[in-house]
mmCIF file of N, CA and C in Angstrom:
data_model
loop_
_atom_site.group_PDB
_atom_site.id
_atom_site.type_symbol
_atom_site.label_atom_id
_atom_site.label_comp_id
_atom_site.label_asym_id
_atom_site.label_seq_id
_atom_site.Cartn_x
_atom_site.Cartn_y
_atom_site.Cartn_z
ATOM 1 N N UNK A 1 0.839 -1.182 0.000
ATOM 2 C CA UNK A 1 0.000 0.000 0.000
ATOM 3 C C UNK A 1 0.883 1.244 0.000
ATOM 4 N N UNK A 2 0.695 1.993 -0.863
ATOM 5 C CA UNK A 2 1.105 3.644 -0.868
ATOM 6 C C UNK A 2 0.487 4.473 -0.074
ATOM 7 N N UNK A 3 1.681 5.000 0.856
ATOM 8 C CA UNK A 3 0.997 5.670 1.951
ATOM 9 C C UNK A 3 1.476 7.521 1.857
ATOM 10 N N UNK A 4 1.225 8.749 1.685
ATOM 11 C CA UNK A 4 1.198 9.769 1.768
ATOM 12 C C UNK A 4 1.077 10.096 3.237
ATOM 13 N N UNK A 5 1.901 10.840 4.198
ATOM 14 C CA UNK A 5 1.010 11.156 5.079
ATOM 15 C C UNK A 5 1.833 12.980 5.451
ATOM 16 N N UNK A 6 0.802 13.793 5.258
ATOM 17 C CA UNK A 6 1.428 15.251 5.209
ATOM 18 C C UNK A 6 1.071 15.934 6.351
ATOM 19 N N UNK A 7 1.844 16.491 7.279
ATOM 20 C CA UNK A 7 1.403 17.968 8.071
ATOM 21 C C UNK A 7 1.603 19.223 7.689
ATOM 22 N N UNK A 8 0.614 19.641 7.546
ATOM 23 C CA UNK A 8 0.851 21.692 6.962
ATOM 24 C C UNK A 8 0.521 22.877 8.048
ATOM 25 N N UNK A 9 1.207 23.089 7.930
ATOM 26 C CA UNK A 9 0.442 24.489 8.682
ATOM 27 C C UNK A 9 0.072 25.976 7.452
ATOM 28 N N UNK A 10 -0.213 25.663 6.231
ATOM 29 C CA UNK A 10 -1.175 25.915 5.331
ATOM 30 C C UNK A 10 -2.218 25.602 4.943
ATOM 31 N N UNK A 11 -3.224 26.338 4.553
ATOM 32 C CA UNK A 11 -4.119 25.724 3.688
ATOM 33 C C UNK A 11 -4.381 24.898 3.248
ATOM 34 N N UNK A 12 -5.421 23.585 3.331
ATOM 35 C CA UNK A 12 -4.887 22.370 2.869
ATOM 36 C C UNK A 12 -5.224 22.570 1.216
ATOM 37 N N UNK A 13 -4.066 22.287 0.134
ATOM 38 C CA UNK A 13 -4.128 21.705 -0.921
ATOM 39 C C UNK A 13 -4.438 20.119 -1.749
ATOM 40 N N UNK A 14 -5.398 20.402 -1.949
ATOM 41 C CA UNK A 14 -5.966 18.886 -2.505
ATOM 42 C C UNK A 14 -5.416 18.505 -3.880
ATOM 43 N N UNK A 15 -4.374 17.249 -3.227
ATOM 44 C CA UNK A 15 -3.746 17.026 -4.555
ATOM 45 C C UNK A 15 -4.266 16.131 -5.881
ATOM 46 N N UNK A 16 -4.278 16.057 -7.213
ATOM 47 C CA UNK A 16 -4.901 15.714 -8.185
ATOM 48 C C UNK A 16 -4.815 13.771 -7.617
ATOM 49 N N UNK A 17 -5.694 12.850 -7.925
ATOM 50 C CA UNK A 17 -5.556 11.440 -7.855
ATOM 51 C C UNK A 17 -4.438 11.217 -8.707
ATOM 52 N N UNK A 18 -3.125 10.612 -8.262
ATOM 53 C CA UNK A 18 -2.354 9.541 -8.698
ATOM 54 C C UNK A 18 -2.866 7.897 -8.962
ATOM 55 N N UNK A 19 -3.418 7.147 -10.098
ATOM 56 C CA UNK A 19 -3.895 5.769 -9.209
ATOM 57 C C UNK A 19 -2.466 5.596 -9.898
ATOM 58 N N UNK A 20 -2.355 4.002 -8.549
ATOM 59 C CA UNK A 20 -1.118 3.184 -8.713
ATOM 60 C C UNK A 20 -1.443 2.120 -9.841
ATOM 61 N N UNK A 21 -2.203 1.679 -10.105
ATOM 62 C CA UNK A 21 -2.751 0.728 -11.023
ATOM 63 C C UNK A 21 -3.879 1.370 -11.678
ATOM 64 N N UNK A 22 -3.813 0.518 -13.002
ATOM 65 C CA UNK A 22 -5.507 0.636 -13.582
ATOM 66 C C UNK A 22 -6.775 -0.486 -13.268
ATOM 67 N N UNK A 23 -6.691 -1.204 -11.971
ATOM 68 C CA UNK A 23 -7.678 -1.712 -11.297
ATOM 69 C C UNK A 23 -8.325 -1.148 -9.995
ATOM 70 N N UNK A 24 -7.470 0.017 -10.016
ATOM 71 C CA UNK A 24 -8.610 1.349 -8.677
ATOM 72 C C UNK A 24 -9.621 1.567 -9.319
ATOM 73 N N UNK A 25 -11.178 1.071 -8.781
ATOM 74 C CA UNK A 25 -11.989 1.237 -8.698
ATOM 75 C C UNK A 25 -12.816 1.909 -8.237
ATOM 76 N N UNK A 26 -12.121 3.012 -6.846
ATOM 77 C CA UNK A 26 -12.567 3.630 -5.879
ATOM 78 C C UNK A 26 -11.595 4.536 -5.984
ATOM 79 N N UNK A 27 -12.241 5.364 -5.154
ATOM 80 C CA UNK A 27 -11.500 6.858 -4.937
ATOM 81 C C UNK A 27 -12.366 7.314 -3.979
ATOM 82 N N UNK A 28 -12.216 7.189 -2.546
ATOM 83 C CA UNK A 28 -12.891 7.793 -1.431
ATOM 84 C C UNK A 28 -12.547 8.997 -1.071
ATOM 85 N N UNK A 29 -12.890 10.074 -0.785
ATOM 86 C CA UNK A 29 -12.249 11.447 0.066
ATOM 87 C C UNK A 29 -12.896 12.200 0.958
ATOM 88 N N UNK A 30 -12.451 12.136 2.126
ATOM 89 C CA UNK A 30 -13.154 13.201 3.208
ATOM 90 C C UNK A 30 -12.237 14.219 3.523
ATOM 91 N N UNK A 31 -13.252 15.267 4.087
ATOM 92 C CA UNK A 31 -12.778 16.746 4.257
ATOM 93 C C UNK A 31 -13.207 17.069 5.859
ATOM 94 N N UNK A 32 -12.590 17.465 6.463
ATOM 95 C CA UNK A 32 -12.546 17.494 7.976
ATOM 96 C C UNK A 32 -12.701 18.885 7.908
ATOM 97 N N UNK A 33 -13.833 20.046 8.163
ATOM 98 C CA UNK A 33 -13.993 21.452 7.879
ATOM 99 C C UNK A 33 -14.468 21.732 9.685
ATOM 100 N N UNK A 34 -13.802 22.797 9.746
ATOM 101 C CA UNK A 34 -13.760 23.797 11.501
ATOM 102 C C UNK A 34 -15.132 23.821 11.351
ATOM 103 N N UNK A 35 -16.090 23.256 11.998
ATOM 104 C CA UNK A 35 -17.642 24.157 12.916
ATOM 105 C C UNK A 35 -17.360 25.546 13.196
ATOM 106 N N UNK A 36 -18.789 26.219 13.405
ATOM 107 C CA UNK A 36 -18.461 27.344 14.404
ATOM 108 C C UNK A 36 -18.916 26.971 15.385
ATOM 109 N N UNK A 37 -19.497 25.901 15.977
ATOM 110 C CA UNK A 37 -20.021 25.513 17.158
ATOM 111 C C UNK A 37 -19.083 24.380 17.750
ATOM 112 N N UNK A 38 -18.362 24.461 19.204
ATOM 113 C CA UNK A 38 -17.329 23.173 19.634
ATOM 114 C C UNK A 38 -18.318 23.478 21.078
ATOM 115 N N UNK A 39 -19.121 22.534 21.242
ATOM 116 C CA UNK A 39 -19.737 22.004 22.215
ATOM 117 C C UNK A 39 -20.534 22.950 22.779
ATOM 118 N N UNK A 40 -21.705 23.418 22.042
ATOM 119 C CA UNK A 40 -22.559 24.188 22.309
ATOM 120 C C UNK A 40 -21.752 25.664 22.148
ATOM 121 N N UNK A 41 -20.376 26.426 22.055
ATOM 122 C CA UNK A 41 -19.819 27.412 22.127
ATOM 123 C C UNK A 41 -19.695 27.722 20.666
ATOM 124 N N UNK A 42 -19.309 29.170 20.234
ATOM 125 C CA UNK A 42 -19.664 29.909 18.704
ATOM 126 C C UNK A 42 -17.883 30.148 19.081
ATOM 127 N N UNK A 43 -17.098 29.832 18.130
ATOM 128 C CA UNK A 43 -15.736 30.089 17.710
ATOM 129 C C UNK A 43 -15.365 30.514 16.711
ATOM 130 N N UNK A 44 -14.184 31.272 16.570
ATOM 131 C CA UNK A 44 -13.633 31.520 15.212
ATOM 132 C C UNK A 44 -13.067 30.376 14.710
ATOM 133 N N UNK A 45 -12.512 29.876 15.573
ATOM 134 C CA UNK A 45 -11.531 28.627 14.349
ATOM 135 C C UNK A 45 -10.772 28.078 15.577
ATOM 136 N N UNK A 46 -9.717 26.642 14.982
ATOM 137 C CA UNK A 46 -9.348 25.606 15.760
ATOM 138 C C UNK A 46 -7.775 25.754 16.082
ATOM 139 N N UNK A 47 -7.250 25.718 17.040
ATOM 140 C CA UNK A 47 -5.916 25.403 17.023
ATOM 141 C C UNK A 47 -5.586 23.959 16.919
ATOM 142 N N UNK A 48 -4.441 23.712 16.225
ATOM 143 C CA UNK A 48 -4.076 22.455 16.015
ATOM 144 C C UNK A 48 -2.657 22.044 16.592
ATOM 145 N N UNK A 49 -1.939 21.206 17.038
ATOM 146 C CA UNK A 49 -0.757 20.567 17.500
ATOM 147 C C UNK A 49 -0.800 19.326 17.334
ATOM 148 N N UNK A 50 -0.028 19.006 17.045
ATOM 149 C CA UNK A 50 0.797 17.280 16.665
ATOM 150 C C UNK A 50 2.153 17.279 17.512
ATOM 151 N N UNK A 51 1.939 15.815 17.397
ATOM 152 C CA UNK A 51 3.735 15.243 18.041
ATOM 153 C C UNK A 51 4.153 15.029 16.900
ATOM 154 N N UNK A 52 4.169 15.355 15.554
ATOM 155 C CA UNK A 52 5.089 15.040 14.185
ATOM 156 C C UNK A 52 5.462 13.683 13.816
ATOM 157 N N UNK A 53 6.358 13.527 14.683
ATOM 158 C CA UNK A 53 6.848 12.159 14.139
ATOM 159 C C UNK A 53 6.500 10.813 14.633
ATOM 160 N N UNK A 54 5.408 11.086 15.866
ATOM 161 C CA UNK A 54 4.743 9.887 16.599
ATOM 162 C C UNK A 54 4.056 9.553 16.082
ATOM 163 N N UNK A 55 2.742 11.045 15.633
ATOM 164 C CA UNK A 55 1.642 10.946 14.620
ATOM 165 C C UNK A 55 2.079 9.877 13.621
ATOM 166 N N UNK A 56 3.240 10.418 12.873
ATOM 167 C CA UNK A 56 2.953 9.772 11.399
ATOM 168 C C UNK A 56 3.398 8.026 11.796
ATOM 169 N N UNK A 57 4.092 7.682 12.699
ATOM 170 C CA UNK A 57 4.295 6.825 13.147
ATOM 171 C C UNK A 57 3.133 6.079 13.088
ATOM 172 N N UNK A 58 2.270 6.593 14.016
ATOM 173 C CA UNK A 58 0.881 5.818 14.435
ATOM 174 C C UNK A 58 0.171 5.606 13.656
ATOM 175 N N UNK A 59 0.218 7.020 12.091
ATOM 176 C CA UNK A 59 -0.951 6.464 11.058
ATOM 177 C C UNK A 59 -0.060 5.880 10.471
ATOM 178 N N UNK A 60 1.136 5.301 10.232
ATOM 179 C CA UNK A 60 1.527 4.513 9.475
ATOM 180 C C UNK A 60 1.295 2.799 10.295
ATOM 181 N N UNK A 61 1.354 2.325 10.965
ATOM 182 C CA UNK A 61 0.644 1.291 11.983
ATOM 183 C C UNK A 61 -0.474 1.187 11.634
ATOM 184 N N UNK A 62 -1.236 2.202 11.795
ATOM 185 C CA UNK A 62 -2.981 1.761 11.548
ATOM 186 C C UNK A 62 -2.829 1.588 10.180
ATOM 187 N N UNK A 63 -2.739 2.707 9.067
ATOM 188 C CA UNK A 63 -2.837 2.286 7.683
ATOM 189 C C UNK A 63 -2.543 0.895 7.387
ATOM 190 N N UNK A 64 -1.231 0.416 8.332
ATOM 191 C CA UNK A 64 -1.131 -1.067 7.549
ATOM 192 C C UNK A 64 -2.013 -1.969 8.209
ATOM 193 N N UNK A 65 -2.327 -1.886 9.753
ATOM 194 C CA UNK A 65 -3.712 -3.011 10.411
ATOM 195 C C UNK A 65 -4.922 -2.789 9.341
ATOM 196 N N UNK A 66 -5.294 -1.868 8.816
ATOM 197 C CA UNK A 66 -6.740 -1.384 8.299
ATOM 198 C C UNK A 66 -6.187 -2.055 6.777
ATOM 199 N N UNK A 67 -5.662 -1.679 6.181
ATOM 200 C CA UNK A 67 -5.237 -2.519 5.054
ATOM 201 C C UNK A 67 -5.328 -4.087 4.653
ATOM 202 N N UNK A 68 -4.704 -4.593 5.837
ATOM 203 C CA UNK A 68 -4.496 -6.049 6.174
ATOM 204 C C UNK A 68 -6.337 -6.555 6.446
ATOM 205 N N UNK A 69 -7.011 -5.908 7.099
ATOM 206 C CA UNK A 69 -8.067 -5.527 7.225
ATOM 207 C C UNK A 69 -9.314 -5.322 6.079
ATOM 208 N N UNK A 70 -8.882 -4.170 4.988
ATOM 209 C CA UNK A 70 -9.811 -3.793 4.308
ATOM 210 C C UNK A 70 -8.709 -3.383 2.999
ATOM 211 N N UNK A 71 -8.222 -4.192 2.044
ATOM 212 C CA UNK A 71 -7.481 -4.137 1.336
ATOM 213 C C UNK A 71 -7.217 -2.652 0.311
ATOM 214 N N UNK A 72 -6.320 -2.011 0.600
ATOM 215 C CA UNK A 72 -6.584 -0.490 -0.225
ATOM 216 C C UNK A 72 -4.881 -0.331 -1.387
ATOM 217 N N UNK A 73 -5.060 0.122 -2.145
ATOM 218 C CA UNK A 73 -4.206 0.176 -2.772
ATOM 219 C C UNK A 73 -2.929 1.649 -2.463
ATOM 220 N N UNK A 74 -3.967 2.764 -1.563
ATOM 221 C CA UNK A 74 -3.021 4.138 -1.472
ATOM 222 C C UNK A 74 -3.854 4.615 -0.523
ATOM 223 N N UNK A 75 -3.100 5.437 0.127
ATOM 224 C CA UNK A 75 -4.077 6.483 1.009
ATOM 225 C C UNK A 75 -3.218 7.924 1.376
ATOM 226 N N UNK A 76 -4.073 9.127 1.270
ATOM 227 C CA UNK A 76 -3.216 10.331 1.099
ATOM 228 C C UNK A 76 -3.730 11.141 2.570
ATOM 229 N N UNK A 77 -2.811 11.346 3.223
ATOM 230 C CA UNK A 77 -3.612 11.845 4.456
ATOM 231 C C UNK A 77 -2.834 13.191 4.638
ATOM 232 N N UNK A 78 -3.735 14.430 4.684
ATOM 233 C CA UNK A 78 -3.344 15.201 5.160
ATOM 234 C C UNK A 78 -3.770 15.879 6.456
ATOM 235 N N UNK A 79 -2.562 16.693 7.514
ATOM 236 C CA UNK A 79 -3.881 17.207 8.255
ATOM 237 C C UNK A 79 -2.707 18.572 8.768
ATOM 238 N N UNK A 80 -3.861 19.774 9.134
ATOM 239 C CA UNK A 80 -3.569 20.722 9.295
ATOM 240 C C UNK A 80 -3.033 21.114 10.337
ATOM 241 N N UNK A 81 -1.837 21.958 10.603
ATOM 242 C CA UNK A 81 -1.656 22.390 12.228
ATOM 243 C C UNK A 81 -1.661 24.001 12.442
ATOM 244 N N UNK A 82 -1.812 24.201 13.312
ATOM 245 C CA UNK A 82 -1.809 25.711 13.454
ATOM 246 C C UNK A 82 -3.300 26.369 13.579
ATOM 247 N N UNK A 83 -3.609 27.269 13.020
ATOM 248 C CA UNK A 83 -4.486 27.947 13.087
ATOM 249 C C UNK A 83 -5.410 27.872 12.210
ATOM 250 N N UNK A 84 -7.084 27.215 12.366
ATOM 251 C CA UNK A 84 -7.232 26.882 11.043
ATOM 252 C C UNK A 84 -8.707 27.955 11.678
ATOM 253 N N UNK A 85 -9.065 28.562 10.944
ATOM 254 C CA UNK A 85 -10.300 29.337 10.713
ATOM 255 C C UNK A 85 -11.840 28.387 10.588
ATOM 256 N N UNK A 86 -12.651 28.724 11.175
ATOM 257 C CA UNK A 86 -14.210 28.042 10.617
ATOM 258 C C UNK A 86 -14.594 28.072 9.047
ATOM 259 N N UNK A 87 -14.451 26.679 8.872
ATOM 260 C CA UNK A 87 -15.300 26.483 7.068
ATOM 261 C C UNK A 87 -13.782 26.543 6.637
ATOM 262 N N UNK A 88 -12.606 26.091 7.432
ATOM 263 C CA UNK A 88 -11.867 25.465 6.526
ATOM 264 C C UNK A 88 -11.459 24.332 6.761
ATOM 265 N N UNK A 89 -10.689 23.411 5.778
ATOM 266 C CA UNK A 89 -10.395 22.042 6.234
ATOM 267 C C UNK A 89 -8.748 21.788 7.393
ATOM 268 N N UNK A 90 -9.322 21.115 8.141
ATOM 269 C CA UNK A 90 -8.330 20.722 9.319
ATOM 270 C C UNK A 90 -7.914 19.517 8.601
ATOM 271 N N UNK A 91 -8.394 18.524 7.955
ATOM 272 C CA UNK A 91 -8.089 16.967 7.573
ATOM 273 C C UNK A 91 -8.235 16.775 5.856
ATOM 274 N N UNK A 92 -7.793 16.183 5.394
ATOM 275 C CA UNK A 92 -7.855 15.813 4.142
ATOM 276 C C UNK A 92 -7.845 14.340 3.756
ATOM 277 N N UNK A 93 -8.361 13.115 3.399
ATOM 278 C CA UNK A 93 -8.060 11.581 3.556
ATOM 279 C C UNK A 93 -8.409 11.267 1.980
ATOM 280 N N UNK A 94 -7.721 10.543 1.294
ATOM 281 C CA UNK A 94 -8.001 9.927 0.139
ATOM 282 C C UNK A 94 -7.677 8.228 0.036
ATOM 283 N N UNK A 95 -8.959 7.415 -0.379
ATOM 284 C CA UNK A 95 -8.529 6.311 -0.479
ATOM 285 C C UNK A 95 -8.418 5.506 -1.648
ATOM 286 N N UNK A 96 -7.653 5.112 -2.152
ATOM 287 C CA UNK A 96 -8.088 4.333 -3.588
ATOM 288 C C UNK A 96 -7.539 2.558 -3.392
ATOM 289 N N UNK A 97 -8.578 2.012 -4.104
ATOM 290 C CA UNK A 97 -8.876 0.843 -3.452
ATOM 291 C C UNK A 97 -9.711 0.027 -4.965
ATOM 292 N N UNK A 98 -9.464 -1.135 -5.497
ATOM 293 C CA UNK A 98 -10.090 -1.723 -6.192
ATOM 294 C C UNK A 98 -11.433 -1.803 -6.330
ATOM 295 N N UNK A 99 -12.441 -1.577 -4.592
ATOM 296 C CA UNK A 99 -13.707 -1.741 -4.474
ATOM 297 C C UNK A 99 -14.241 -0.912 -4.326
ATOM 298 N N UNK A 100 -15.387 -0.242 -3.962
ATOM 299 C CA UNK A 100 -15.747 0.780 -2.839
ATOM 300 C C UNK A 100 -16.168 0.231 -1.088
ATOM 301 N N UNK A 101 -16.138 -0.493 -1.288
ATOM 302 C CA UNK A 101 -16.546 -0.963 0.129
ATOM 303 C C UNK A 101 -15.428 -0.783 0.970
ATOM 304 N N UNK A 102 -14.298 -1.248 0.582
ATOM 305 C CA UNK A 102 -12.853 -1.184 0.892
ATOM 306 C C UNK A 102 -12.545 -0.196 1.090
ATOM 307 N N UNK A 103 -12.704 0.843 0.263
ATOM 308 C CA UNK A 103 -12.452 2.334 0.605
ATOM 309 C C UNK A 103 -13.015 2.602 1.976
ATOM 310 N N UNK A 104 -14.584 2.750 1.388
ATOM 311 C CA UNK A 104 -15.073 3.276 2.198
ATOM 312 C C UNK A 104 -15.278 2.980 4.122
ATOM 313 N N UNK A 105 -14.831 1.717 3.956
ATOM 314 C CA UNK A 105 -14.427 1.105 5.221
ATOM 315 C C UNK A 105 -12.938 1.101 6.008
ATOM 316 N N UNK A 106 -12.655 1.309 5.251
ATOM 317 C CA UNK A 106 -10.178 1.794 5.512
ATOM 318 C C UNK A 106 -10.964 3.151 5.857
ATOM 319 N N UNK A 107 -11.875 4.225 5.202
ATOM 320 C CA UNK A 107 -11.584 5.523 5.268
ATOM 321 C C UNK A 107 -12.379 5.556 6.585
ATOM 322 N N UNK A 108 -13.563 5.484 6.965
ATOM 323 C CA UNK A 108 -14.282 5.090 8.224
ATOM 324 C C UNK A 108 -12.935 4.733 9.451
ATOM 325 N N UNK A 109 -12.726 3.400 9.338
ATOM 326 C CA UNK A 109 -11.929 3.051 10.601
ATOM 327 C C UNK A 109 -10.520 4.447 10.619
ATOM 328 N N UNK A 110 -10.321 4.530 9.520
ATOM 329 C CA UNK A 110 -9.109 5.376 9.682
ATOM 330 C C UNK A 110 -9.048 6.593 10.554
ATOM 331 N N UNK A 111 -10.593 7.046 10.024
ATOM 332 C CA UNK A 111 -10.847 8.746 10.647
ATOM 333 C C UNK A 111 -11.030 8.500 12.187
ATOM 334 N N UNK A 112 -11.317 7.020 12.603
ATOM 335 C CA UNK A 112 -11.734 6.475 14.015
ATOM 336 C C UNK A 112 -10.635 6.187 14.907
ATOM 337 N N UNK A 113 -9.859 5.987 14.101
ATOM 338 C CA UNK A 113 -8.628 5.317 14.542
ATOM 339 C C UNK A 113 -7.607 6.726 15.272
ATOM 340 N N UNK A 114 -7.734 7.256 14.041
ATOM 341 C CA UNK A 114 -6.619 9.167 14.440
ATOM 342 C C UNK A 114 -7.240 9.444 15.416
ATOM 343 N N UNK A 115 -8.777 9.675 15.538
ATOM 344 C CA UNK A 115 -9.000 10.267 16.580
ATOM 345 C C UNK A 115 -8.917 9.773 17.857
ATOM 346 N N UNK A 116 -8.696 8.613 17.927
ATOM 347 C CA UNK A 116 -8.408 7.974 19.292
ATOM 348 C C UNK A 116 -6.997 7.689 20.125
ATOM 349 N N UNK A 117 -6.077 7.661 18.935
ATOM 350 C CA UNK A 117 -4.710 7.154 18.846
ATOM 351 C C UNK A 117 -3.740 8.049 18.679
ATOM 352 N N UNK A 118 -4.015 8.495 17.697
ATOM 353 C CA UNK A 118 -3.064 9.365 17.408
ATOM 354 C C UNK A 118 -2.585 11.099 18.139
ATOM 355 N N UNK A 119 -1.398 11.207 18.102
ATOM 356 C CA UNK A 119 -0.943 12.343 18.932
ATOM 357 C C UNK A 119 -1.219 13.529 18.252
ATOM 358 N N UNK A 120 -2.672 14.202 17.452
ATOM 359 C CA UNK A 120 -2.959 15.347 17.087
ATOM 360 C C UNK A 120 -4.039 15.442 18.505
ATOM 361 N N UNK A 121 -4.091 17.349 18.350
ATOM 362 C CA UNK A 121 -4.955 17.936 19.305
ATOM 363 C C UNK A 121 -5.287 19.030 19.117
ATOM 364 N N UNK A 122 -6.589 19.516 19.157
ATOM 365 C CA UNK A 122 -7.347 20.642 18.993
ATOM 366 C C UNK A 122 -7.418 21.718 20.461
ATOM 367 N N UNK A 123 -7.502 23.009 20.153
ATOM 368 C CA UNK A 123 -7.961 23.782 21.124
ATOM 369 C C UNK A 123 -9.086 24.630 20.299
ATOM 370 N N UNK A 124 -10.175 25.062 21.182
ATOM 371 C CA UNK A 124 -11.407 26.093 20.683
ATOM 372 C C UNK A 124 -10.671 27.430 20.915
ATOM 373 N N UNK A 125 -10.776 28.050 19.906
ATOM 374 C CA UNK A 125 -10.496 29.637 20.158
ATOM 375 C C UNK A 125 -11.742 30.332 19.776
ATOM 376 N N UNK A 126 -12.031 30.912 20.945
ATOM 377 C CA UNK A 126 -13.279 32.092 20.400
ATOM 378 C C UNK A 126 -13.059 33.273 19.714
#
């Protein structure tokens, strides 16, 4: 599996699909966009922090359990740090995968997985 995994503290740029083969069938993508609401409260936007190199550590571990799991051919993960404003994207995930089910199930556990595991963290700024 081809694994991408990016931290920015820009804007996230959504990069064009690379497939690795011509049997990707799928192409999953979610967009992780700031609320203005973080638990009943009205905010401007999110602060973000990572441990860098634990993070990518950890999604590189899960990518390969979820793989072994739900067979995917690539996955492009981006995610934002710093200061991200409401109505923009904090996360970026792309999956390409022979099936859609596959996708769509690697991309599910995946987004489940970061948020539990992995060393990113949000603060609310009003």
């Amino acid at each position: 599996m081809e694994k991408q995994i990016t931290f920015t503290h820009t804007p996230i740029v959504i990069p064009p699909p690379v497939l690795p083969s011509r049997e990707i069938g799928a192409c999953v993508e979610f967009q992780g966009l700031v609320r203005e609401l973080e638990q009943g409260a009205a905010l401007a936007g999110l602060h973000y922090e990572a441990h860098e190199s634990m993070a990518r550590k950890h999604l590189e571990r899960i990518f390969d359990q979820l793989c072994a799991a739900h067979p995917c051919a690539a996955v492009v993960f981006i995610h934002r740090l710093g200061w991200v404003p409401v109505g923009e994207a904090s996360l970026f995930v792309r999956v390409l995968s022979s099936h859609r089910g596959e996708a769509l199930r690697f991309l599910a556990d995946a987004i489940d997985r970061m948020k539990a595991d992995v060393p990113i963290w949000k603060c609310a700024k009003e």
